[in-house]
């Protein structure tokens, strides 16, 4: 029974550490800018092992042009009324820009999240392991309580 309780406490600690690291990596930075025709805004830099993600809304509700300084994987999506751009590269450092490719000024409200792929995997692993350890701890605690020698 004691072993089960120790495993439950260990599982809670591991879960909290994993959840904390995940929550720290998902803190978006928000900004609003007005772009004249042809003007751009620098979203941020991506490096190997990091995914640079931005989601934005603009005043004309049309997708803006996306430019980068280094080739990489770029994914453009439209979901829940927001445009989403995900940019990753394999080597070097690349900068992501949003460009007003229209003939009218555009107000852009955007959020940026720079996500470390490796810390996300490690955090997810900690959470999964903590759940498994917690289940084992609960089973051992129940078995310890039920099979306790009677005196």
mmCIF file of N, CA and C in Angstrom, residues 17 108 134 140 143:
data_model
loop_
_atom_site.group_PDB
_atom_site.id
_atom_site.type_symbol
_atom_site.label_atom_id
_atom_site.label_comp_id
_atom_site.label_asym_id
_atom_site.label_seq_id
_atom_site.Cartn_x
_atom_site.Cartn_y
_atom_site.Cartn_z
ATOM 1 N N UNK A 17 4.924 18.776 -13.467
ATOM 2 C CA UNK A 17 6.102 19.270 -14.189
ATOM 3 C C UNK A 17 5.820 19.296 -15.690
ATOM 4 N N UNK A 108 -3.985 44.310 -38.933
ATOM 5 C CA UNK A 108 -3.762 42.898 -38.639
ATOM 6 C C UNK A 108 -3.601 42.728 -37.134
ATOM 7 N N UNK A 134 0.651 6.646 -12.219
ATOM 8 C CA UNK A 134 -0.499 6.874 -11.350
ATOM 9 C C UNK A 134 -1.454 5.703 -11.339
ATOM 10 N N UNK A 140 -1.772 -0.673 -6.982
ATOM 11 C CA UNK A 140 -1.005 -1.186 -5.845
ATOM 12 C C UNK A 140 -1.607 -0.748 -4.511
ATOM 13 N N UNK A 143 -4.736 -2.914 -4.002
ATOM 14 C CA UNK A 143 -4.344 -4.272 -3.646
ATOM 15 C C UNK A 143 -3.755 -4.341 -2.249
#
